[in-house]
Coordinates of C-alpha atoms in Angstrom, one line a residue:
M15 CA 31.2 -51.1 22.5
S16 CA 28.4 -49.3 24.3
D17 CA 25.4 -51.1 25.7
P18 CA 22.4 -50.3 23.5
A19 CA 20.0 -50.8 26.5
K20 CA 21.7 -48.1 28.4
S21 CA 23.1 -45.7 25.8
H22 CA 20.4 -44.9 23.2
P23 CA 18.7 -41.5 23.4
P24 CA 15.3 -41.4 25.2
E25 CA 13.4 -40.6 22.1
L26 CA 14.3 -44.0 20.7
D27 CA 12.0 -45.5 23.3
W28 CA 9.1 -44.1 21.3
P29 CA 7.0 -46.7 19.5
F30 CA 8.3 -45.6 16.1
F31 CA 11.5 -47.6 16.8
D32 CA 12.5 -51.1 17.6
D33 CA 15.6 -52.7 19.1
R34 CA 17.2 -52.8 15.7
H35 CA 17.1 -49.0 15.4
R36 CA 18.3 -48.5 18.9
S37 CA 21.4 -50.6 18.5
F38 CA 22.0 -49.1 15.1
K39 CA 22.0 -45.6 16.7
V40 CA 24.4 -46.6 19.4
R41 CA 26.9 -48.1 16.8
L42 CA 26.6 -45.0 14.7
D43 CA 27.3 -42.7 17.6
D44 CA 30.3 -44.7 18.5
W45 CA 31.6 -44.6 15.0
C46 CA 31.0 -40.8 14.7
N47 CA 32.8 -40.2 18.0
A48 CA 35.8 -42.2 16.7
H49 CA 36.0 -40.8 13.1
L50 CA 34.3 -37.3 13.1
A51 CA 35.9 -35.7 16.1
P52 CA 36.8 -32.9 16.5
P53 CA 33.8 -31.5 14.6
L54 CA 35.2 -30.4 11.3
A55 CA 32.1 -28.4 10.4
T56 CA 33.5 -25.5 12.5
L57 CA 36.5 -25.3 10.1
Q58 CA 34.6 -25.1 6.8
H59 CA 34.2 -21.4 6.6
D60 CA 37.9 -20.9 6.0
Q61 CA 38.5 -23.8 3.7
S62 CA 39.2 -23.2 0.0
R63 CA 36.9 -24.8 -2.6
D64 CA 39.5 -27.4 -3.4
A65 CA 39.8 -28.2 0.3
V66 CA 36.0 -28.6 0.7
D67 CA 35.9 -30.8 -2.4
A68 CA 38.7 -33.0 -1.1
E69 CA 37.1 -33.3 2.3
C70 CA 33.8 -34.2 0.9
I71 CA 35.4 -37.0 -1.2
R72 CA 37.3 -38.2 1.8
L73 CA 34.2 -38.3 3.9
V74 CA 32.4 -40.4 1.2
R75 CA 35.2 -42.9 1.2
L76 CA 35.2 -42.9 5.0
L77 CA 31.4 -43.5 5.2
G78 CA 31.8 -46.2 2.6
Q79 CA 34.5 -48.0 4.6
G80 CA 32.3 -47.8 7.7
G81 CA 29.4 -49.5 5.9
W82 CA 27.0 -46.6 6.3
L83 CA 26.5 -45.8 2.6
R84 CA 24.9 -49.2 2.2
H85 CA 21.8 -47.7 3.9
A86 CA 21.5 -44.9 1.3
V87 CA 20.7 -47.3 -1.6
A88 CA 18.4 -50.2 -2.2
G89 CA 19.1 -53.8 -3.3
Q90 CA 21.2 -56.3 -1.4
A91 CA 22.4 -57.7 -4.7
Y92 CA 24.0 -54.3 -5.4
G93 CA 25.7 -53.8 -2.1
A94 CA 22.8 -52.2 -0.2
A95 CA 22.0 -53.1 3.4
S96 CA 18.4 -54.2 2.3
D97 CA 16.2 -54.4 -0.7
V98 CA 14.1 -51.4 0.4
I99 CA 15.5 -48.3 2.1
D100 CA 14.7 -48.3 5.8
T101 CA 13.6 -44.7 6.2
R102 CA 14.0 -44.6 9.9
Q103 CA 17.7 -45.8 9.6
L104 CA 18.2 -43.2 6.8
C105 CA 16.8 -40.5 9.2
L106 CA 18.9 -41.7 12.1
L107 CA 22.0 -41.5 9.9
R108 CA 21.3 -38.0 8.8
E109 CA 20.4 -36.7 12.2
T110 CA 23.4 -38.2 13.8
L111 CA 25.9 -37.2 11.1
A112 CA 24.5 -33.6 11.2
F113 CA 24.9 -33.5 14.9
H114 CA 28.6 -34.4 14.6
N115 CA 29.7 -32.9 11.3
G116 CA 27.6 -30.9 8.7
L117 CA 29.7 -31.9 5.7
S118 CA 29.5 -35.6 6.6
D119 CA 25.7 -35.3 6.5
F120 CA 25.9 -33.7 3.1
A121 CA 28.3 -36.4 1.8
F122 CA 26.0 -39.1 2.9
A123 CA 22.8 -37.5 1.7
M124 CA 24.0 -37.0 -1.8
Q125 CA 24.9 -40.7 -2.1
G126 CA 21.3 -41.5 -1.5
L127 CA 19.6 -38.6 -3.4
G128 CA 21.9 -39.0 -6.3
T129 CA 21.0 -42.6 -6.8
G130 CA 17.4 -42.6 -5.6
A131 CA 16.0 -42.8 -9.1
I132 CA 18.3 -45.8 -9.9
S133 CA 17.3 -47.6 -6.7
L134 CA 13.6 -47.0 -7.5
M135 CA 13.3 -47.6 -11.2
G136 CA 16.8 -48.4 -12.6
S137 CA 17.3 -51.5 -14.8
A138 CA 19.3 -54.4 -13.4
D139 CA 22.2 -53.4 -15.6
Q140 CA 22.1 -49.8 -14.3
K141 CA 21.9 -50.9 -10.7
Q142 CA 24.9 -53.3 -11.2
R143 CA 27.0 -50.6 -12.8
Y144 CA 26.3 -47.8 -10.4
L145 CA 24.9 -48.8 -7.0
P146 CA 27.8 -51.0 -5.7
R147 CA 30.3 -48.2 -6.3
V148 CA 28.1 -45.7 -4.5
A149 CA 27.4 -48.1 -1.6
S150 CA 31.1 -48.6 -1.1
G151 CA 32.0 -44.9 -1.4
Q152 CA 34.0 -45.4 -4.6
A153 CA 31.7 -43.2 -6.7
L154 CA 29.9 -40.0 -6.1
P155 CA 26.5 -39.3 -7.8
A156 CA 24.5 -36.1 -8.2
F157 CA 20.8 -35.3 -8.6
A158 CA 20.4 -32.8 -11.5
L159 CA 16.8 -31.5 -11.4
S160 CA 16.9 -27.7 -10.8
E161 CA 17.6 -25.2 -13.5
P162 CA 18.3 -21.4 -13.4
E163 CA 14.6 -20.7 -14.2
A164 CA 13.1 -23.9 -12.8
G165 CA 13.6 -24.5 -9.1
S166 CA 10.4 -25.0 -7.2
D167 CA 8.5 -25.1 -10.5
V168 CA 10.1 -28.3 -11.8
A169 CA 7.6 -28.6 -14.6
A170 CA 9.0 -25.4 -16.2
M171 CA 12.4 -27.0 -16.9
Q172 CA 13.9 -26.3 -20.4
C173 CA 16.8 -28.8 -20.6
S174 CA 15.9 -31.0 -23.5
A175 CA 16.7 -34.6 -24.6
S176 CA 16.0 -35.1 -28.3
T177 CA 15.8 -38.6 -29.7
T178 CA 18.4 -39.9 -32.2
A179 CA 19.1 -43.2 -33.9
D180 CA 21.4 -44.1 -31.0
G181 CA 19.6 -42.6 -28.0
Y182 CA 19.3 -39.0 -27.0
V183 CA 21.1 -35.6 -27.3
L184 CA 20.9 -33.4 -24.2
N185 CA 21.0 -29.6 -24.4
G186 CA 20.5 -27.0 -21.7
R187 CA 21.6 -26.2 -18.2
K188 CA 21.2 -27.5 -14.6
S189 CA 21.9 -25.3 -11.6
W190 CA 22.3 -25.6 -7.8
I191 CA 23.5 -29.2 -8.3
S192 CA 25.0 -30.6 -5.2
N193 CA 28.2 -32.6 -5.8
G194 CA 28.5 -30.6 -9.1
G195 CA 32.1 -30.7 -10.2
I196 CA 33.1 -33.7 -8.1
A197 CA 30.4 -36.3 -9.1
D198 CA 31.3 -39.3 -11.1
F199 CA 27.9 -39.4 -12.7
Y200 CA 24.7 -37.3 -12.8
V201 CA 21.0 -38.4 -12.8
V202 CA 19.7 -35.7 -15.1
F203 CA 16.0 -34.9 -15.7
A204 CA 15.3 -33.4 -19.2
R205 CA 12.3 -32.7 -21.3
T206 CA 11.6 -35.4 -23.9
G207 CA 8.2 -34.0 -25.0
E208 CA 5.9 -37.0 -24.7
A209 CA 3.2 -34.7 -23.3
P210 CA 3.0 -31.0 -22.1
G211 CA 4.4 -29.9 -18.8
A212 CA 5.4 -32.5 -16.2
R213 CA 4.3 -35.4 -18.2
G214 CA 7.0 -34.9 -20.9
I215 CA 10.1 -35.3 -18.7
S216 CA 12.5 -38.3 -18.6
A217 CA 15.5 -39.2 -16.4
F218 CA 19.0 -40.2 -17.6
I219 CA 22.3 -41.3 -16.1
V220 CA 25.1 -39.1 -17.6
D221 CA 28.7 -40.0 -16.7
A222 CA 30.8 -37.0 -15.7
N223 CA 33.3 -37.6 -18.6
T224 CA 30.6 -37.7 -21.3
P225 CA 31.5 -35.3 -24.1
G226 CA 29.2 -32.2 -24.2
L227 CA 28.8 -32.1 -20.4
T228 CA 30.8 -29.3 -18.8
I229 CA 30.9 -27.5 -15.5
E230 CA 29.8 -23.9 -16.3
E231 CA 30.2 -22.4 -12.9
R232 CA 31.1 -23.5 -9.3
I233 CA 28.7 -21.9 -6.8
D234 CA 29.9 -20.8 -3.3
V235 CA 27.4 -20.7 -0.5
I236 CA 27.4 -19.7 3.2
A237 CA 28.0 -23.3 4.4
P238 CA 30.6 -24.5 1.8
H239 CA 29.9 -27.7 -0.1
P240 CA 30.4 -28.7 -3.7
L241 CA 27.8 -27.0 -5.9
A242 CA 27.7 -26.2 -9.6
T243 CA 25.9 -25.2 -12.7
L244 CA 26.1 -27.8 -15.5
R245 CA 25.9 -27.2 -19.2
F246 CA 24.8 -29.8 -21.8
D247 CA 25.8 -29.0 -25.4
Q248 CA 25.0 -31.7 -27.9
C249 CA 25.6 -34.3 -25.1
Q250 CA 25.0 -37.7 -26.5
V251 CA 23.5 -40.3 -24.2
A252 CA 22.7 -43.9 -25.1
A253 CA 19.1 -45.1 -24.8
S254 CA 20.2 -47.6 -22.2
Q255 CA 21.1 -44.7 -19.9
R256 CA 17.4 -43.6 -19.6
I257 CA 15.9 -44.6 -16.2
G258 CA 12.5 -46.1 -16.4
E259 CA 9.9 -45.2 -19.1
A260 CA 10.1 -42.1 -21.3
G261 CA 7.9 -39.3 -20.0
Q262 CA 7.9 -40.7 -16.4
G263 CA 10.8 -38.6 -15.1
F264 CA 8.7 -36.1 -13.2
K265 CA 7.0 -38.9 -11.2
L266 CA 10.4 -40.5 -10.6
A267 CA 11.8 -37.2 -9.3
M268 CA 8.9 -36.7 -7.0
A269 CA 9.1 -40.3 -5.7
T270 CA 12.8 -39.8 -5.0
L271 CA 12.1 -36.6 -3.1
D272 CA 9.4 -38.4 -1.1
V273 CA 12.0 -40.8 0.1
F274 CA 14.6 -38.2 1.0
R275 CA 12.6 -35.2 2.0
T276 CA 12.0 -36.7 5.4
S277 CA 15.7 -37.2 5.8
V278 CA 16.2 -33.4 5.3
A279 CA 14.0 -33.0 8.3
A280 CA 16.2 -35.4 10.2
A281 CA 19.3 -33.5 9.3
A282 CA 17.6 -30.3 10.7
L283 CA 17.0 -32.3 13.9
G284 CA 20.7 -33.0 14.1
F285 CA 21.6 -29.4 13.7
G286 CA 19.0 -28.3 16.2
R287 CA 19.9 -31.0 18.7
R288 CA 23.6 -29.9 18.5
A289 CA 22.5 -26.3 19.2
L290 CA 20.6 -27.4 22.2
H291 CA 23.5 -29.5 23.4
E292 CA 25.9 -26.6 23.1
S293 CA 23.4 -24.2 24.8
I294 CA 23.0 -26.5 27.8
A295 CA 26.8 -26.8 28.2
W296 CA 27.2 -23.0 27.8
A297 CA 24.4 -22.2 30.3
R298 CA 26.0 -24.4 32.9
A299 CA 29.5 -23.1 32.5
R300 CA 29.0 -19.4 31.8
Q301 CA 29.2 -17.3 35.0
M302 CA 27.3 -14.0 35.3
F303 CA 26.5 -11.8 38.3
G304 CA 27.6 -14.5 40.7
Q305 CA 25.7 -17.4 39.2
S306 CA 25.6 -19.5 36.1
L307 CA 23.7 -18.4 33.0
G308 CA 21.5 -21.4 33.5
D309 CA 20.3 -20.1 36.9
F310 CA 18.4 -17.2 35.2
Q311 CA 14.7 -17.9 34.6
I312 CA 15.0 -16.3 31.1
T313 CA 17.6 -18.8 30.2
Q314 CA 15.5 -21.7 31.5
S315 CA 12.6 -20.4 29.4
K316 CA 14.7 -20.3 26.2
I317 CA 16.0 -23.9 26.9
A318 CA 12.4 -25.0 27.5
Q319 CA 11.4 -23.5 24.1
M320 CA 14.2 -25.2 22.3
A321 CA 13.6 -28.6 23.8
T322 CA 9.9 -28.5 23.1
M323 CA 10.3 -27.3 19.5
L324 CA 12.9 -30.1 19.0
D325 CA 10.6 -32.8 20.4
A326 CA 7.7 -31.6 18.2
A327 CA 9.8 -31.7 15.1
T328 CA 11.2 -35.1 16.1
L329 CA 7.8 -36.6 16.5
L330 CA 6.7 -35.4 13.0
T331 CA 9.9 -36.5 11.4
Y332 CA 9.8 -40.1 12.7
R333 CA 6.0 -40.4 12.2
A334 CA 6.7 -39.8 8.5
A335 CA 9.6 -42.2 8.5
W336 CA 7.6 -44.9 10.3
L337 CA 4.7 -44.5 8.0
R338 CA 6.8 -44.8 4.9
D339 CA 8.4 -48.0 6.3
Q340 CA 4.8 -49.4 6.6
G341 CA 4.3 -48.8 2.9
V342 CA 2.2 -45.6 3.3
R343 CA 2.5 -42.8 0.8
I344 CA 3.7 -39.8 2.9
T345 CA 3.6 -36.8 0.7
R346 CA 1.7 -34.7 3.3
E347 CA 3.5 -36.2 6.3
A348 CA 7.0 -35.7 4.7
A349 CA 6.1 -32.1 3.9
M350 CA 4.9 -31.5 7.5
A351 CA 8.1 -33.0 8.8
K352 CA 10.4 -30.9 6.6
L353 CA 8.4 -27.7 7.3
C354 CA 8.4 -28.1 11.0
A355 CA 11.9 -29.5 11.5
T356 CA 13.7 -27.0 9.4
E357 CA 11.8 -23.9 10.6
N358 CA 12.1 -25.1 14.3
A359 CA 15.8 -25.8 13.9
Q360 CA 16.4 -22.4 12.5
Q361 CA 14.7 -20.8 15.6
I362 CA 16.5 -23.2 18.0
I363 CA 19.9 -22.3 16.5
D364 CA 19.1 -18.6 16.5
M365 CA 18.2 -18.8 20.2
A366 CA 21.5 -20.7 20.8
V367 CA 23.5 -17.9 19.1
Q368 CA 21.7 -15.4 21.3
L369 CA 22.4 -17.3 24.5
H370 CA 26.1 -17.4 23.6
G371 CA 26.2 -13.6 23.2
G372 CA 29.3 -12.4 21.4
M373 CA 30.8 -15.9 21.3
G374 CA 27.8 -17.0 19.2
V375 CA 28.9 -15.0 16.2
K376 CA 32.6 -15.8 16.4
K377 CA 34.0 -17.8 13.5
G378 CA 34.9 -21.3 14.6
V379 CA 32.3 -21.6 17.4
M380 CA 29.9 -24.4 16.8
V381 CA 26.7 -22.4 17.0
E382 CA 28.0 -19.9 14.4
S383 CA 28.7 -22.9 12.1
L384 CA 25.2 -24.3 12.8
Y385 CA 23.7 -20.9 12.0
R386 CA 25.2 -21.1 8.5
E387 CA 24.4 -24.8 8.1
I388 CA 20.7 -24.7 8.8
R389 CA 19.7 -21.9 6.4
A390 CA 19.8 -23.9 3.2
L391 CA 17.6 -26.7 4.5
R392 CA 14.6 -24.3 4.5
I393 CA 15.1 -24.0 0.8
Y394 CA 16.4 -27.1 -0.9
E395 CA 14.3 -30.2 -1.8
G396 CA 11.2 -27.9 -1.6
A397 CA 11.3 -24.6 0.1
T398 CA 9.1 -24.0 3.2
E399 CA 6.5 -22.2 1.1
V400 CA 6.3 -25.2 -1.3
Q401 CA 5.7 -27.5 1.7
Q402 CA 2.9 -25.2 2.8
L403 CA 1.3 -25.5 -0.6
I404 CA 1.6 -29.3 -0.6
I405 CA 0.1 -29.6 2.9
G406 CA -2.7 -27.1 2.2
K407 CA -3.8 -28.7 -1.0
D408 CA -3.8 -32.2 0.5
V409 CA -5.8 -31.0 3.5
L410 CA -8.4 -29.3 1.3
K411 CA -8.8 -32.5 -0.7
G412 CA -9.9 -34.2 2.5

């Protein structure tokens, strides 16, 4: 095993971290080097949908066996690593997994996002039935919030949950649902009508085999991962499957996103850091006009830009993570972290592709894979423009 005092990255010496995080990072890197090499992300563009599904499920099982999924959920009584999610460990996990393998980051993130509402507000019975299986990698969850006409504008959702003598009947559609088609259960947000707009939404756990729930469409995107549109047609759900109080679903969804939005920034750091790593190696090895590519001042300028943008994003990301671990509400800080990290990583990866020249757009080359991987992070869990609105509104409030 590597010596944590010698092997952790220099940014972990920043005051946001303690020795627990440093040794955690070293153990995680050792595990990734042993289990995620060669980087499978470079192969995804040629994989069939079935192959991607199977690989995602395999990675969830692998992450569970390694004990890493215990950090994606909360409650030691339910198999979690701690009673409260350690945001810095969550971010270190996503950054490191993204550096090594994009699909492994996705697989880990969905275990956390899909059960975030249960960890935050689930009943003891709900936690006992679902969290241990997620923490061990034996069950895959999904977070079903977006709809075809309600993405950034969550309060515009139309999926409804009408009360019955036995519970609720769900009708409507959910779209862009990660893990759609392979999840064992879905955390679904639907309109229950206690009040207009966002105040009349509730959250439910819907098992994948529940009658009335079907996969309407599988969606293919540029960096393949399981994604689908769900349809609910007279889908009956017991009252015991509602998470928290009726009408509190919007607050619960936003609280879940507050936890995991910072981790999206961390995943962007992982992609950006891998792009910088690949660019440094390429600049040292590539020979041009009797010298290495790295000997040219223009190359040094690009590398300097990439390193500076990466450090700036890292500081914002782990500031937000540290603050949340101190019990501070981080809506503004998380938005800043996601905005900066995803936008900066996109530019870093674009510069990496440019430095690689023709090799940068060749299928199977790491920077080409990263170019496809990063794009969605600027959209999901709140697009860049939404983060700007959140930040601007909060700053103007003073």
